[in-house]
Amino acid sequence: MGLATGIGEGTCTPQPPWPHPYPLSKVQPPAANMQKLVSLLAAGLVLWSPLWGPPFELGRQAGARAASCLEGPAPPPAPQLGWSEVLLPAGAGGFGAVLELWFAEGQRYDYRTGRCAGNATCRHYTQLVWATAGQLGCGRHHCPGPRGPSEAFACAYSPGGNWEVAGTPILPYKQGPWCSLCTAGLSGCFKSWDHSGGLCEVPRNPCRMSCRNSGRLDMSSCQCTCPPGYTGRYCQVRCSGQCLHGRFRKEECSCLCDAGYGGAECGSESTSKASFRWDVGDPSSFTSFAFGQPDNQG
């Protein structure tokens, strides 16, 4: 997951928050409907524009909360927004360490009951792995204090999690094979570098195919536009030669020879014009030869 981290005012550069492998694709039991997060991590307050979209708004709100050094009551939970925050000694770690700390709470979480073991706290974990929370914004701020400097971390999720019905906690995700219950709009399956797990995402290639030899894939038609000299469904066939006495058929990378000629390049005179017959018995007026380098993709 590529994230944007605020460095100074109004400057954003991609930065991964966690070391691989990607923790959300490592939950146990496996999640069938876990969404990939779209996130913004903000170092202090950064310049913000409504045109930047929801993750930047979450980052702005989280940055404002962190800038308060978490003084005063935390923002109330709401179906549209969920919060996690912590105050750590300065130098204890960055966003990655904080998110790993929250993820580690899962060791005390019992998926069967939806509750934490004993008096342990794991609401940070359940919010982090809430399947439908597709957007995350976090803020970080250096805070002075009587016991020494500290750093405030605050994260806002949308939509929020940790729901309960009649006092019974709702499970954060549905158990099942990875990506087996993704919605139609999130039918893609993001895999970590080691190809384990899986997170539902907007499909980057809904055609589930690629074009070879520098061909261009038209996502609307799921067809390849091949460069000169290549043909085939995946541009996998390289065409060579020329048709001396005939017409070149690009879609098949072959020559349609004139009557009386044959061979791969229609350069050989045929001894018989009726070199083969159709089932109806009519003599053919051409001979067709293919020349190319097809492979096992057709």
Short mmCIF file of C-alpha atoms in Angstrom, two decimals:
data_model
loop_
_atom_site.label_atom_id
_atom_site.label_comp_id
_atom_site.label_asym_id
_atom_site.label_seq_id
_atom_site.Cartn_x
_atom_site.Cartn_y
_atom_site.Cartn_z
CA MET A 1 0.00 0.00 0.00
CA GLY A 2 1.61 3.26 -1.06
CA LEU A 3 0.86 6.09 1.35
CA ALA A 4 1.48 9.83 1.27
CA THR A 5 3.39 11.17 4.25
CA GLY A 6 3.43 14.89 4.94
CA ILE A 7 7.00 16.19 5.25
CA GLY A 8 6.97 19.88 6.05
CA GLU A 9 4.04 21.95 4.81
CA GLY A 10 2.22 20.86 1.68
CA THR A 11 4.80 18.26 0.63
CA CYS A 12 3.77 14.65 0.14
CA THR A 13 5.96 11.74 -0.87
CA PRO A 14 5.01 8.04 -1.09
CA GLN A 15 6.10 6.01 1.90
CA PRO A 16 4.98 2.57 3.08
CA PRO A 17 3.80 2.57 6.71
CA TRP A 18 4.59 -1.04 7.49
CA PRO A 19 7.47 -3.37 6.71
CA HIS A 20 6.44 -6.24 4.47
CA PRO A 21 4.61 -8.57 4.66
CA TYR A 22 1.49 -6.43 4.74
CA PRO A 23 -0.20 -7.01 8.14
CA LEU A 24 -3.85 -6.73 7.06
CA SER A 25 -3.35 -9.69 4.75
CA LYS A 26 -1.97 -11.68 7.69
CA VAL A 27 -5.00 -11.68 10.01
CA GLN A 28 -6.11 -15.00 11.46
CA PRO A 29 -8.55 -16.43 10.76
CA PRO A 30 -8.23 -15.30 7.12
CA ALA A 31 -10.47 -12.44 5.96
CA ALA A 32 -12.73 -12.95 2.95
CA ASN A 33 -13.76 -9.28 2.56
CA MET A 34 -10.86 -7.17 3.88
CA GLN A 35 -10.44 -3.93 1.91
CA LYS A 36 -7.11 -2.40 1.02
CA LEU A 37 -6.66 0.93 2.81
CA VAL A 38 -6.18 4.21 0.96
CA SER A 39 -4.26 6.38 3.40
CA LEU A 40 -2.52 9.61 4.26
CA LEU A 41 -0.05 10.01 7.11
CA ALA A 42 0.54 13.60 8.17
CA ALA A 43 3.61 14.84 10.05
CA GLY A 44 2.04 17.64 12.03
CA LEU A 45 -0.34 19.98 10.23
CA VAL A 46 0.01 20.15 6.45
CA LEU A 47 -1.58 22.36 3.84
CA TRP A 48 -4.87 20.83 2.70
CA SER A 49 -7.27 21.26 -0.17
CA PRO A 50 -10.78 19.75 -0.51
CA LEU A 51 -9.78 18.73 -4.04
CA TRP A 52 -7.30 16.23 -2.59
CA GLY A 53 -10.11 13.89 -1.62
CA PRO A 54 -11.29 12.03 1.51
CA PRO A 55 -7.96 10.51 2.65
CA PHE A 56 -6.44 14.00 2.77
CA GLU A 57 -9.41 15.27 4.80
CA LEU A 58 -8.90 12.40 7.26
CA GLY A 59 -5.21 13.27 7.42
CA ARG A 60 -6.10 16.90 8.15
CA GLN A 61 -8.47 15.93 10.96
CA ALA A 62 -5.99 13.47 12.44
CA GLY A 63 -3.22 16.07 12.20
CA ALA A 64 -5.37 18.56 14.10
CA ARG A 65 -6.09 16.00 16.80
CA ALA A 66 -2.39 15.10 17.15
CA ALA A 67 -1.49 18.82 17.32
CA SER A 68 -3.63 19.09 20.46
CA CYS A 69 -1.26 16.54 22.05
CA LEU A 70 -4.42 14.47 22.66
CA GLU A 71 -5.60 16.87 25.36
CA GLY A 72 -9.30 16.89 26.04
CA PRO A 73 -11.75 14.12 25.19
CA ALA A 74 -11.18 12.06 22.09
CA PRO A 75 -13.54 12.70 19.17
CA PRO A 76 -16.73 10.70 19.72
CA PRO A 77 -17.04 7.54 17.64
CA ALA A 78 -19.46 7.70 14.75
CA PRO A 79 -20.53 5.30 11.99
CA GLN A 80 -18.79 7.55 9.47
CA LEU A 81 -15.55 7.93 11.43
CA GLY A 82 -13.46 5.84 13.83
CA TRP A 83 -10.49 6.97 15.93
CA SER A 84 -7.34 5.46 17.42
CA GLU A 85 -4.72 7.50 19.27
CA VAL A 86 -1.72 7.10 21.57
CA LEU A 87 0.92 9.26 23.29
CA LEU A 88 4.43 7.75 23.26
CA PRO A 89 7.85 8.92 24.51
CA ALA A 90 9.71 10.87 21.84
CA GLY A 91 11.85 8.59 19.70
CA ALA A 92 9.83 5.46 20.48
CA GLY A 93 9.05 4.98 16.80
CA GLY A 94 7.13 6.33 13.84
CA PHE A 95 3.83 5.45 12.22
CA GLY A 96 5.03 1.95 11.38
CA ALA A 97 5.82 1.15 15.02
CA VAL A 98 2.48 2.55 16.20
CA LEU A 99 0.44 0.58 13.68
CA GLU A 100 2.42 -2.57 14.48
CA LEU A 101 1.67 -1.96 18.18
CA TRP A 102 -2.04 -1.74 17.46
CA PHE A 103 -1.94 -4.77 15.18
CA ALA A 104 -0.22 -6.77 17.94
CA GLU A 105 -3.34 -6.34 20.08
CA GLY A 106 -4.84 -9.03 17.84
CA GLN A 107 -2.92 -11.64 19.84
CA ARG A 108 -5.39 -10.97 22.67
CA TYR A 109 -8.48 -10.95 20.43
CA ASP A 110 -10.81 -13.96 20.20
CA TYR A 111 -12.51 -13.95 16.79
CA ARG A 112 -15.06 -16.58 17.90
CA THR A 113 -16.49 -14.35 20.63
CA GLY A 114 -15.53 -10.97 19.19
CA ARG A 115 -13.97 -9.96 22.51
CA CYS A 116 -10.54 -9.37 24.04
CA ALA A 117 -9.03 -11.80 26.51
CA GLY A 118 -9.51 -10.79 30.16
CA ASN A 119 -9.31 -7.06 30.71
CA ALA A 120 -7.03 -6.47 27.72
CA THR A 121 -7.66 -3.72 25.20
CA CYS A 122 -7.86 -4.54 21.51
CA ARG A 123 -10.17 -1.89 20.08
CA HIS A 124 -7.23 -0.40 18.17
CA TYR A 125 -6.78 -3.79 16.48
CA THR A 126 -10.44 -4.32 15.64
CA GLN A 127 -10.66 -0.84 14.12
CA LEU A 128 -7.47 -1.39 12.13
CA VAL A 129 -8.77 -4.66 10.63
CA TRP A 130 -12.37 -3.46 10.15
CA ALA A 131 -13.08 -4.87 6.70
CA THR A 132 -15.05 -1.95 5.27
CA ALA A 133 -12.78 0.82 6.59
CA GLY A 134 -11.27 1.71 3.23
CA GLN A 135 -9.68 5.07 4.13
CA LEU A 136 -7.20 6.01 6.82
CA GLY A 137 -5.61 9.33 7.78
CA CYS A 138 -3.06 9.70 10.58
CA GLY A 139 -1.43 12.67 12.31
CA ARG A 140 1.77 12.94 14.34
CA HIS A 141 2.92 15.82 16.55
CA HIS A 142 5.88 16.49 18.85
CA CYS A 143 4.65 17.51 22.31
CA PRO A 144 6.53 19.00 25.30
CA GLY A 145 5.66 17.82 28.77
CA PRO A 146 6.72 17.81 32.42
CA ARG A 147 8.00 14.24 32.08
CA GLY A 148 9.93 14.94 28.92
CA PRO A 149 9.06 15.27 25.24
CA SER A 150 6.54 12.91 23.71
CA GLU A 151 4.85 12.30 20.38
CA ALA A 152 1.12 12.19 19.80
CA PHE A 153 -0.28 9.85 17.15
CA ALA A 154 -3.90 9.99 16.02
CA CYS A 155 -5.59 8.05 13.22
CA ALA A 156 -9.05 8.55 11.70
CA TYR A 157 -10.76 5.75 9.76
CA SER A 158 -13.66 5.98 7.34
CA PRO A 159 -16.07 4.39 7.77
CA GLY A 160 -15.59 3.76 11.48
CA GLY A 161 -15.73 0.33 13.08
CA ASN A 162 -16.12 -1.28 16.50
CA TRP A 163 -19.90 -1.56 16.20
CA GLU A 164 -22.12 -3.31 18.71
CA VAL A 165 -25.69 -4.58 18.53
CA ALA A 166 -27.51 -4.94 21.86
CA GLY A 167 -24.16 -5.04 23.64
CA THR A 168 -22.74 -7.73 21.36
CA PRO A 169 -19.68 -6.69 19.32
CA ILE A 170 -19.85 -7.10 15.55
CA LEU A 171 -16.97 -9.10 14.08
CA PRO A 172 -14.55 -6.84 12.18
CA TYR A 173 -14.48 -9.00 9.04
CA LYS A 174 -15.95 -12.15 7.53
CA GLN A 175 -13.92 -15.32 7.78
CA GLY A 176 -13.10 -17.22 4.59
CA PRO A 177 -10.56 -17.62 1.77
CA TRP A 178 -8.78 -14.37 0.91
CA CYS A 179 -10.76 -12.09 -1.45
CA SER A 180 -13.59 -14.64 -1.72
CA LEU A 181 -16.27 -12.13 -0.63
CA CYS A 182 -15.06 -8.94 -2.32
CA THR A 183 -17.80 -6.69 -3.67
CA ALA A 184 -18.25 -6.11 -7.41
CA GLY A 185 -16.56 -2.70 -7.25
CA LEU A 186 -13.59 -4.13 -5.35
CA SER A 187 -13.13 -7.35 -7.29
CA GLY A 188 -9.37 -6.97 -7.51
CA CYS A 189 -7.20 -8.88 -5.03
CA PHE A 190 -4.08 -7.12 -3.73
CA LYS A 191 -1.31 -9.54 -2.74
CA SER A 192 1.72 -8.81 -0.59
CA TRP A 193 5.20 -9.28 -2.05
CA ASP A 194 5.26 -12.95 -1.00
CA HIS A 195 1.87 -13.57 -2.69
CA SER A 196 0.25 -14.49 0.62
CA GLY A 197 -3.10 -13.26 1.91
CA GLY A 198 -5.23 -10.92 -0.14
CA LEU A 199 -7.07 -7.59 0.16
CA CYS A 200 -10.07 -6.43 -1.87
CA GLU A 201 -9.27 -3.47 -4.12
CA VAL A 202 -10.46 -1.70 -7.25
CA PRO A 203 -9.20 -4.00 -10.03
CA ARG A 204 -6.20 -2.49 -11.76
CA ASN A 205 -6.68 -4.80 -14.73
CA PRO A 206 -10.30 -5.98 -14.98
CA CYS A 207 -9.46 -7.80 -18.22
CA ARG A 208 -7.05 -10.07 -16.32
CA MET A 209 -4.68 -10.13 -19.28
CA SER A 210 -1.63 -8.29 -20.57
CA CYS A 211 -0.25 -7.50 -24.01
CA ARG A 212 3.21 -8.66 -24.96
CA ASN A 213 5.87 -7.00 -27.09
CA SER A 214 4.87 -3.42 -26.13
CA GLY A 215 1.25 -3.90 -27.16
CA ARG A 216 -1.39 -1.61 -25.59
CA LEU A 217 -4.39 -3.02 -23.72
CA ASP A 218 -7.77 -1.35 -24.29
CA MET A 219 -9.52 -1.76 -20.92
CA SER A 220 -12.97 -1.12 -22.41
CA SER A 221 -12.77 -3.88 -25.03
CA CYS A 222 -10.09 -6.07 -23.41
CA GLN A 223 -8.22 -6.21 -26.72
CA CYS A 224 -4.57 -5.63 -27.54
CA THR A 225 -3.41 -3.09 -30.10
CA CYS A 226 -0.20 -4.59 -31.40
CA PRO A 227 2.85 -2.69 -32.69
CA PRO A 228 3.94 -3.20 -36.30
CA GLY A 229 5.31 -6.67 -36.87
CA TYR A 230 3.23 -8.42 -34.19
CA THR A 231 -0.23 -9.96 -34.07
CA GLY A 232 -2.29 -12.41 -32.04
CA ARG A 233 -4.61 -11.88 -29.09
CA TYR A 234 -1.69 -10.98 -26.82
CA CYS A 235 0.62 -9.63 -29.58
CA GLN A 236 2.58 -12.80 -29.02
CA VAL A 237 3.10 -13.69 -32.71
CA ARG A 238 5.95 -12.01 -34.54
CA CYS A 239 5.34 -11.55 -38.25
CA SER A 240 8.21 -11.78 -40.70
CA GLY A 241 8.67 -11.88 -44.46
CA GLN A 242 6.46 -10.42 -47.18
CA CYS A 243 3.77 -11.58 -49.58
CA LEU A 244 5.29 -11.57 -53.08
CA HIS A 245 2.16 -12.65 -54.94
CA GLY A 246 -0.71 -12.26 -52.51
CA ARG A 247 -2.31 -10.28 -49.72
CA PHE A 248 -1.09 -10.13 -46.12
CA ARG A 249 -3.64 -11.04 -43.43
CA LYS A 250 -2.54 -9.16 -40.32
CA GLU A 251 -5.00 -10.85 -37.97
CA GLU A 252 -3.45 -14.25 -38.76
CA CYS A 253 0.07 -13.14 -39.68
CA SER A 254 -0.19 -15.05 -42.96
CA CYS A 255 -0.30 -14.59 -46.72
CA LEU A 256 -3.40 -15.12 -48.83
CA CYS A 257 -1.75 -16.12 -52.08
CA ASP A 258 -2.97 -15.26 -55.55
CA ALA A 259 -4.14 -18.09 -57.80
CA GLY A 260 -1.20 -20.08 -59.07
CA TYR A 261 1.16 -19.22 -56.20
CA GLY A 262 1.96 -20.82 -52.87
CA GLY A 263 4.55 -20.97 -50.15
CA ALA A 264 5.01 -18.94 -46.97
CA GLU A 265 5.63 -15.74 -48.96
CA CYS A 266 3.58 -16.69 -52.05
CA GLY A 267 6.80 -16.88 -54.03
CA SER A 268 6.41 -20.37 -55.49
CA GLU A 269 4.32 -21.18 -58.51
CA SER A 270 1.85 -23.97 -57.87
CA THR A 271 1.86 -26.97 -60.23
CA SER A 272 -1.89 -27.19 -59.83
CA LYS A 273 -4.29 -24.33 -59.27
CA ALA A 274 -6.58 -26.73 -57.39
CA SER A 275 -4.08 -27.64 -54.73
CA PHE A 276 -6.96 -28.55 -52.40
CA ARG A 277 -10.73 -28.56 -52.48
CA TRP A 278 -13.45 -27.42 -50.07
CA ASP A 279 -16.03 -29.94 -48.86
CA VAL A 280 -18.43 -28.78 -51.58
CA GLY A 281 -15.96 -29.91 -54.23
CA ASP A 282 -15.25 -26.52 -55.78
CA PRO A 283 -11.62 -25.91 -56.75
CA SER A 284 -9.81 -23.32 -54.64
CA SER A 285 -8.37 -20.17 -56.18
CA PHE A 286 -5.69 -19.62 -53.55
CA THR A 287 -3.39 -21.31 -51.12
CA SER A 288 -2.88 -19.93 -47.59
CA PHE A 289 0.27 -20.29 -45.55
CA ALA A 290 1.00 -18.94 -42.08
CA PHE A 291 4.42 -17.78 -41.04
CA GLY A 292 5.11 -16.63 -37.54
CA GLN A 293 6.21 -17.69 -34.11
CA PRO A 294 3.06 -18.56 -32.14
CA ASP A 295 3.32 -19.81 -28.60
CA ASN A 296 1.07 -21.65 -26.18
CA GLN A 297 -1.15 -18.56 -25.74
CA GLY A 298 -2.55 -18.97 -29.24
#
